[in-house]
GROMACS .gro file of N, CA, C and O in nm:
model
  400
    1MET      N    1  20.789  14.479  20.032
    1MET     CA    2  20.853  14.384  20.099
    1MET      C    3  21.003  14.387  20.048
    1MET      O    4  21.027  14.408  19.926
    2LYS      N    5  21.091  14.372  20.142
    2LYS     CA    6  21.231  14.364  20.108
    2LYS      C    7  21.271  14.256  20.036
    2LYS      O    8  21.211  14.151  20.048
    3GLU      N    9  21.379  14.256  19.954
    3GLU     CA   10  21.422  14.140  19.884
    3GLU      C   11  21.483  14.048  19.980
    3GLU      O   12  21.529  14.073  20.093
    4PHE      N   13  21.484  13.904  19.938
    4PHE     CA   14  21.533  13.802  20.032
    4PHE      C   15  21.681  13.834  20.055
    4PHE      O   16  21.763  13.855  19.968
    5ASP      N   17  21.723  13.826  20.184
    5ASP     CA   18  21.864  13.849  20.216
    5ASP      C   19  21.912  13.727  20.299
    5ASP      O   20  21.868  13.696  20.411
    6PRO      N   21  21.996  13.646  20.225
    6PRO     CA   22  22.039  13.519  20.295
    6PRO      C   23  22.108  13.538  20.429
    6PRO      O   24  22.128  13.451  20.503
    7ALA      N   25  22.157  13.657  20.443
    7ALA     CA   26  22.228  13.682  20.576
    7ALA      C   27  22.149  13.723  20.679
    7ALA      O   28  22.176  13.737  20.807
    8ASN      N   29  22.007  13.744  20.660
    8ASN     CA   30  21.915  13.782  20.757
    8ASN      C   31  21.857  13.651  20.812
    8ASN      O   32  21.772  13.571  20.745
    9ALA      N   33  21.865  13.642  20.940
    9ALA     CA   34  21.811  13.517  21.009
    9ALA      C   35  21.657  13.505  20.999
    9ALA      O   36  21.600  13.401  20.980
   10ASN      N   37  21.587  13.622  20.997
   10ASN     CA   38  21.450  13.625  20.981
   10ASN      C   39  21.401  13.579  20.842
   10ASN      O   40  21.303  13.508  20.828
   11HIS      N   41  21.476  13.626  20.747
   11HIS     CA   42  21.440  13.583  20.601
   11HIS      C   43  21.463  13.430  20.591
   11HIS      O   44  21.384  13.359  20.521
   12LEU      N   45  21.574  13.379  20.650
   12LEU     CA   46  21.602  13.237  20.637
   12LEU      C   47  21.498  13.158  20.701
   12LEU      O   48  21.449  13.044  20.662
   13ALA      N   49  21.454  13.202  20.832
   13ALA     CA   50  21.352  13.126  20.903
   13ALA      C   51  21.224  13.129  20.820
   13ALA      O   52  21.161  13.021  20.811
   14ARG      N   53  21.183  13.242  20.769
   14ARG     CA   54  21.060  13.258  20.693
   14ARG      C   55  21.068  13.161  20.563
   14ARG      O   56  20.968  13.086  20.528
   15ALA      N   57  21.191  13.151  20.498
   15ALA     CA   58  21.197  13.070  20.382
   15ALA      C   59  21.189  12.922  20.426
   15ALA      O   60  21.122  12.837  20.359
   16ALA      N   61  21.248  12.888  20.538
   16ALA     CA   62  21.248  12.746  20.584
   16ALA      C   63  21.086  12.713  20.617
   16ALA      O   64  21.042  12.604  20.573
   17PHE      N   65  21.015  12.797  20.681
   17PHE     CA   66  20.885  12.763  20.717
   17PHE      C   67  20.791  12.752  20.595
   17PHE      O   68  20.706  12.670  20.592
   18ASP      N   69  20.822  12.843  20.500
   18ASP     CA   70  20.739  12.834  20.373
   18ASP      C   71  20.774  12.707  20.293
   18ASP      O   72  20.695  12.667  20.212
   19SER      N   73  20.889  12.642  20.317
   19SER     CA   74  20.923  12.520  20.248
   19SER      C   75  20.862  12.395  20.308
   19SER      O   76  20.864  12.290  20.241
   20PHE      N   77  20.822  12.403  20.429
   20PHE     CA   78  20.758  12.275  20.490
   20PHE      C   79  20.621  12.251  20.437
   20PHE      O   80  20.547  12.338  20.410
   21MET      N   81  20.602  12.118  20.420
   21MET     CA   82  20.470  12.074  20.384
   21MET      C   83  20.427  11.961  20.478
   21MET      O   84  20.501  11.861  20.479
   22VAL      N   85  20.315  11.973  20.534
   22VAL     CA   86  20.272  11.855  20.630
   22VAL      C   87  20.140  11.800  20.563
   22VAL      O   88  20.043  11.879  20.526
   23GLU      N   89  20.153  11.679  20.536
   23GLU     CA   90  20.031  11.610  20.484
   23GLU      C   91  19.981  11.504  20.590
   23GLU      O   92  20.055  11.426  20.631
   24GLU      N   93  19.856  11.522  20.626
   24GLU     CA   94  19.796  11.443  20.726
   24GLU      C   95  19.744  11.314  20.662
   24GLU      O   96  19.663  11.322  20.560
   25ARG      N   97  19.771  11.199  20.722
   25ARG     CA   98  19.713  11.080  20.661
   25ARG      C   99  19.664  11.002  20.788
   25ARG      O  100  19.741  10.964  20.879
   26LEU      N  101  19.534  10.976  20.780
   26LEU     CA  102  19.472  10.896  20.898
   26LEU      C  103  19.419  10.765  20.851
   26LEU      O  104  19.354  10.757  20.746
   27ILE      N  105  19.457  10.660  20.917
   27ILE     CA  106  19.421  10.528  20.878
   27ILE      C  107  19.342  10.469  20.995
   27ILE      O  108  19.384  10.462  21.109
   28SER      N  109  19.222  10.431  20.963
   28SER     CA  110  19.129  10.370  21.059
   28SER      C  111  19.115  10.458  21.192
   28SER      O  112  19.122  10.415  21.295
   29SER      N  113  19.099  10.585  21.154
   29SER     CA  114  19.091  10.682  21.266
   29SER      C  115  18.940  10.691  21.326
   29SER      O  116  18.850  10.656  21.251
   30ALA      N  117  18.927  10.733  21.439
   30ALA     CA  118  18.799  10.760  21.503
   30ALA      C  119  18.814  10.893  21.590
   30ALA      O  120  18.920  10.923  21.633
   31VAL      N  121  18.691  10.952  21.600
   31VAL     CA  122  18.685  11.072  21.679
   31VAL      C  123  18.711  11.030  21.827
   31VAL      O  124  18.643  10.945  21.877
   32PRO      N  125  18.812  11.096  21.887
   32PRO     CA  126  18.836  11.054  22.020
   32PRO      C  127  18.736  11.100  22.118
   32PRO      O  128  18.670  11.208  22.100
   33SER      N  129  18.718  11.032  22.227
   33SER     CA  130  18.625  11.066  22.328
   33SER      C  131  18.699  11.152  22.444
   33SER      O  132  18.822  11.115  22.481
   34LEU      N  133  18.648  11.265  22.477
   34LEU     CA  134  18.719  11.340  22.593
   34LEU      C  135  18.662  11.309  22.723
   34LEU      O  136  18.705  11.357  22.825
   35ASP      N  137  18.569  11.202  22.730
   35ASP     CA  138  18.513  11.161  22.859
   35ASP      C  139  18.629  11.102  22.945
   35ASP      O  140  18.721  11.047  22.894
   36THR      N  141  18.608  11.122  23.075
   36THR     CA  142  18.703  11.070  23.170
   36THR      C  143  18.631  11.023  23.299
   36THR      O  144  18.518  11.077  23.329
   37VAL      N  145  18.682  10.918  23.361
   37VAL     CA  146  18.621  10.870  23.474
   37VAL      C  147  18.701  10.908  23.597
   37VAL      O  148  18.815  10.876  23.603
   38ILE      N  149  18.632  10.967  23.697
   38ILE     CA  150  18.700  11.013  23.820
   38ILE      C  151  18.623  10.966  23.930
   38ILE      O  152  18.496  10.994  23.934
   39PHE      N  153  18.669  10.892  24.023
   39PHE     CA  154  18.597  10.844  24.136
   39PHE      C  155  18.464  10.762  24.095
   39PHE      O  156  18.365  10.762  24.153
   40GLY      N  157  18.485  10.694  23.979
   40GLY     CA  158  18.378  10.600  23.927
   40GLY      C  159  18.268  10.682  23.868
   40GLY      O  160  18.167  10.618  23.817
   41LYS      N  161  18.283  10.804  23.843
   41LYS     CA  162  18.175  10.881  23.763
   41LYS      C  163  18.243  10.941  23.637
   41LYS      O  164  18.355  10.989  23.635
   42THR      N  165  18.166  10.942  23.529
   42THR     CA  166  18.215  10.985  23.397
   42THR      C  167  18.181  11.134  23.382
   42THR      O  168  18.066  11.178  23.405
   43TYR      N  169  18.282  11.212  23.342
   43TYR     CA  170  18.262  11.355  23.317
   43TYR      C  171  18.297  11.380  23.172
   43TYR      O  172  18.375  11.300  23.101
   44LYS      N  173  18.243  11.493  23.117
   44LYS     CA  174  18.269  11.515  22.977
   44LYS      C  175  18.404  11.568  22.930
   44LYS      O  176  18.432  11.566  22.814
   45THR      N  177  18.488  11.597  23.027
   45THR     CA  178  18.614  11.655  23.003
   45THR      C  179  18.712  11.619  23.112
   45THR      O  180  18.676  11.604  23.231
   46PRO      N  181  18.841  11.585  23.077
   46PRO     CA  182  18.946  11.557  23.180
   46PRO      C  183  18.983  11.684  23.245
   46PRO      O  184  19.059  11.681  23.351
   47ILE      N  185  18.944  11.802  23.197
   47ILE     CA  186  18.988  11.927  23.257
   47ILE      C  187  18.892  11.954  23.377
   47ILE      O  188  18.771  11.944  23.357
   48MET      N  189  18.953  11.996  23.494
   48MET     CA  190  18.871  12.016  23.606
   48MET      C  191  18.891  12.158  23.650
   48MET      O  192  18.991  12.215  23.630
   49MET      N  193  18.796  12.207  23.719
   49MET     CA  194  18.805  12.344  23.777
   49MET      C  195  18.914  12.336  23.893
   49MET      O  196  18.917  12.241  23.970
   50PRO      N  197  19.006  12.429  23.899
   50PRO     CA  198  19.102  12.436  24.006
   50PRO      C  199  19.052  12.460  24.143
   50PRO      O  200  18.936  12.506  24.161
   51ALA      N  201  19.123  12.409  24.242
   51ALA     CA  202  19.081  12.425  24.384
   51ALA      C  203  19.107  12.566  24.438
   51ALA      O  204  19.200  12.590  24.525
   52PHE      N  205  19.032  12.655  24.376
   52PHE     CA  206  19.052  12.793  24.436
   52PHE      C  207  18.984  12.808  24.568
   52PHE      O  208  18.913  12.732  24.610
   53SER      N  209  19.043  12.898  24.653
   53SER     CA  210  18.984  12.929  24.780
   53SER      C  211  18.983  13.071  24.811
   53SER      O  212  19.060  13.146  24.747
   54HIS      N  213  18.894  13.112  24.886
   54HIS     CA  214  18.890  13.256  24.936
   54HIS      C  215  18.878  13.353  24.821
   54HIS      O  216  18.925  13.458  24.824
   55LEU      N  217  18.794  13.320  24.720
   55LEU     CA  218  18.759  13.411  24.620
   55LEU      C  219  18.657  13.508  24.676
   55LEU      O  220  18.552  13.463  24.707
   56PRO      N  221  18.680  13.636  24.681
   56PRO     CA  222  18.591  13.725  24.734
   56PRO      C  223  18.466  13.761  24.650
   56PRO      O  224  18.459  13.726  24.533
   57VAL      N  225  18.369  13.813  24.705
   57VAL     CA  226  18.259  13.874  24.634
   57VAL      C  227  18.312  13.991  24.561
   57VAL      O  228  18.380  14.080  24.608
   58TYR      N  229  18.295  13.996  24.431
   58TYR     CA  230  18.355  14.095  24.342
   58TYR      C  231  18.306  14.234  24.355
   58TYR      O  232  18.379  14.334  24.337
   59GLY      N  233  18.187  14.252  24.397
   59GLY     CA  234  18.132  14.379  24.409
   59GLY      C  235  17.992  14.380  24.451
   59GLY      O  236  17.928  14.270  24.467
   60GLU      N  237  17.934  14.486  24.478
   60GLU     CA  238  17.795  14.489  24.532
   60GLU      C  239  17.697  14.425  24.422
   60GLU      O  240  17.705  14.456  24.310
   61GLY      N  241  17.614  14.331  24.470
   61GLY     CA  242  17.520  14.264  24.377
   61GLY      C  243  17.589  14.150  24.295
   61GLY      O  244  17.512  14.082  24.215
   62MET      N  245  17.710  14.128  24.314
   62MET     CA  246  17.775  14.007  24.247
   62MET      C  247  17.795  13.891  24.334
   62MET      O  248  17.822  13.914  24.456
   63GLU      N  249  17.794  13.774  24.280
   63GLU     CA  250  17.814  13.653  24.360
   63GLU      C  251  17.961  13.626  24.395
   63GLU      O  252  18.047  13.679  24.329
   64ASN      N  253  17.973  13.538  24.487
   64ASN     CA  254  18.095  13.491  24.528
   64ASN      C  255  18.158  13.411  24.406
   64ASN      O  256  18.096  13.343  24.341
   65GLY      N  257  18.289  13.429  24.381
   65GLY     CA  258  18.357  13.366  24.271
   65GLY      C  259  18.356  13.216  24.265
   65GLY      O  260  18.348  13.152  24.171
   66MET      N  261  18.352  13.158  24.391
   66MET     CA  262  18.351  13.006  24.401
   66MET      C  263  18.214  12.948  24.341
   66MET      O  264  18.217  12.842  24.284
   67ILE      N  265  18.113  13.030  24.367
   67ILE     CA  266  17.976  12.983  24.313
   67ILE      C  267  17.979  12.995  24.159
   67ILE      O  268  17.930  12.911  24.087
   68GLU      N  269  18.043  13.102  24.112
   68GLU     CA  270  18.059  13.107  23.957
   68GLU      C  271  18.127  13.003  23.900
   68GLU      O  272  18.100  12.948  23.796
   69TYR      N  273  18.243  12.958  23.965
   69TYR     CA  274  18.316  12.843  23.916
   69TYR      C  275  18.243  12.715  23.927
   69TYR      O  276  18.245  12.638  23.830
   70ALA      N  277  18.156  12.697  24.023
   70ALA     CA  278  18.075  12.576  24.038
   70ALA      C  279  17.982  12.569  23.927
   70ALA      O  280  17.954  12.470  23.860
   71ARG      N  281  17.917  12.686  23.893
   71ARG     CA  282  17.828  12.696  23.781
   71ARG      C  283  17.893  12.661  23.648
   71ARG      O  284  17.836  12.594  23.557
   72ALA      N  285  18.019  12.710  23.628
   72ALA     CA  286  18.091  12.677  23.505
   72ALA      C  287  18.123  12.537  23.497
   72ALA      O  288  18.103  12.476  23.391
   73ALA      N  289  18.167  12.476  23.612
   73ALA     CA  290  18.198  12.327  23.606
   73ALA      C  291  18.065  12.255  23.571
   73ALA      O  292  18.072  12.159  23.491
   74GLN      N  293  17.954  12.297  23.625
   74GLN     CA  294  17.825  12.226  23.600
   74GLN      C  295  17.791  12.234  23.443
   74GLN      O  296  17.757  12.139  23.385
   75SER      N  297  17.805  12.350  23.393
   75SER     CA  298  17.774  12.368  23.247
   75SER      C  299  17.863  12.291  23.150
   75SER      O  300  17.831  12.260  23.051
   76LEU      N  301  17.995  12.276  23.204
   76LEU     CA  302  18.094  12.199  23.114
   76LEU      C  303  18.094  12.050  23.140
   76LEU      O  304  18.160  11.980  23.070
   77GLY      N  305  18.025  12.009  23.243
   77GLY     CA  306  18.024  11.864  23.277
   77GLY      C  307  18.147  11.822  23.337
   77GLY      O  308  18.215  11.720  23.317
   78ALA      N  309  18.217  11.923  23.417
   78ALA     CA  310  18.351  11.890  23.466
   78ALA      C  311  18.335  11.880  23.625
   78ALA      O  312  18.236  11.914  23.683
   79LEU      N  313  18.440  11.829  23.682
   79LEU     CA  314  18.442  11.809  23.826
   79LEU      C  315  18.499  11.936  23.886
   79LEU      O  316  18.583  11.996  23.839
   80ASN      N  317  18.429  11.975  23.999
   80ASN     CA  318  18.470  12.109  24.057
   80ASN      C  319  18.536  12.078  24.180
   80ASN      O  320  18.514  11.986  24.259
   81TRP      N  321  18.657  12.140  24.209
   81TRP     CA  322  18.741  12.133  24.329
   81TRP      C  323  18.732  12.267  24.406
   81TRP      O  324  18.727  12.375  24.342
   82VAL      N  325  18.730  12.258  24.532
   82VAL     CA  326  18.734  12.380  24.613
   82VAL      C  327  18.845  12.374  24.710
   82VAL      O  328  18.887  12.252  24.758
   83GLY      N  329  18.907  12.481  24.742
   83GLY     CA  330  19.020  12.482  24.837
   83GLY      C  331  18.958  12.500  24.980
   83GLY      O  332  18.853  12.468  25.014
   84MET      N  333  19.034  12.578  25.061
   84MET     CA  334  18.997  12.607  25.187
   84MET      C  335  18.882  12.707  25.205
   84MET      O  336  18.877  12.796  25.120
   85GLY      N  337  18.799  12.701  25.294
   85GLY     CA  338  18.689  12.794  25.307
   85GLY      C  339  18.606  12.760  25.445
   85GLY      O  340  18.626  12.655  25.496
   86GLU      N  341  18.503  12.837  25.463
   86GLU     CA  342  18.418  12.819  25.568
   86GLU      C  343  18.309  12.722  25.526
   86GLU      O  344  18.278  12.705  25.417
   87ASN      N  345  18.254  12.651  25.637
   87ASN     CA  346  18.150  12.549  25.608
   87ASN      C  347  18.029  12.612  25.533
   87ASN      O  348  17.964  12.560  25.442
   88ASP      N  349  17.984  12.733  25.578
   88ASP     CA  350  17.874  12.807  25.517
   88ASP      C  351  17.898  12.834  25.372
   88ASP      O  352  17.810  12.830  25.279
   89SER      N  353  18.021  12.869  25.335
   89SER     CA  354  18.055  12.911  25.193
   89SER      C  355  18.048  12.772  25.107
   89SER      O  356  17.997  12.776  25.000
   90PHE      N  357  18.098  12.665  25.170
   90PHE     CA  358  18.095  12.533  25.100
   90PHE      C  359  17.950  12.489  25.076
   90PHE      O  360  17.913  12.443  24.971
   91GLN      N  361  17.855  12.517  25.169
   91GLN     CA  362  17.721  12.476  25.163
   91GLN      C  363  17.657  12.569  25.047
   91GLN      O  364  17.572  12.516  24.974
   92GLU      N  365  17.697  12.692  25.031
   92GLU     CA  366  17.650  12.772  24.919
   92GLU      C  367  17.691  12.709  24.791
   92GLU      O  368  17.615  12.705  24.689
   93ILE      N  369  17.817  12.670  24.773
   93ILE     CA  370  17.872  12.608  24.661
   93ILE      C  371  17.797  12.472  24.624
   93ILE      O  372  17.761  12.464  24.514
   94MET      N  373  17.767  12.408  24.722
   94MET     CA  374  17.692  12.274  24.708
   94MET      C  375  17.553  12.296  24.653
   94MET      O  376  17.499  12.206  24.590
   95THR      N  377  17.493  12.413  24.682
   95THR     CA  378  17.357  12.435  24.637
   95THR      C  379  17.343  12.449  24.486
   95THR      O  380  17.239  12.436  24.426
   96VAL      N  381  17.462  12.466  24.419
   96VAL     CA  382  17.465  12.472  24.281
   96VAL      C  383  17.441  12.338  24.213
   96VAL      O  384  17.357  12.332  24.117
   97GLY      N  385  17.473  12.230  24.281
   97GLY     CA  386  17.428  12.103  24.238
   97GLY      C  387  17.531  12.033  24.151
   97GLY      O  388  17.505  11.923  24.101
   98THR      N  389  17.653  12.085  24.133
   98THR     CA  390  17.760  12.017  24.062
   98THR      C  391  17.837  11.938  24.154
   98THR      O  392  17.851  11.949  24.274
   99ASP      N  393  17.906  11.829  24.095
   99ASP     CA  394  17.991  11.744  24.180
   99ASP      C  395  18.112  11.827  24.217
   99ASP      O  396  18.176  11.887  24.135
  100THR      N  397  18.131  11.841  24.353
  100THR     CA  398  18.226  11.921  24.413
  100THR      C  399  18.313  11.839  24.506
  100THR      O  400  18.255  11.762  24.582
   0.00000   0.00000   0.00000
């Protein structure tokens, strides 16, 4: 390693970062809940699946991407949103059983 060069901005930045000390102090803390209520129903996470639409079938023997997203939302306890699509495609998504 090269010697410290005070004219070198990288060396100065490294020295500054090395001098910082962060001490965490928690008083009467509790583990936060990530649950969120949307339309009167509680979900495990405030993160929702995006409203993708028109995701094609990726290849022979592979499912439509919208169905994969619905399954992911179901396994995460999240709310699933869908964008534009045909009624039959929406019915396929609804067969997954997650809130959409």
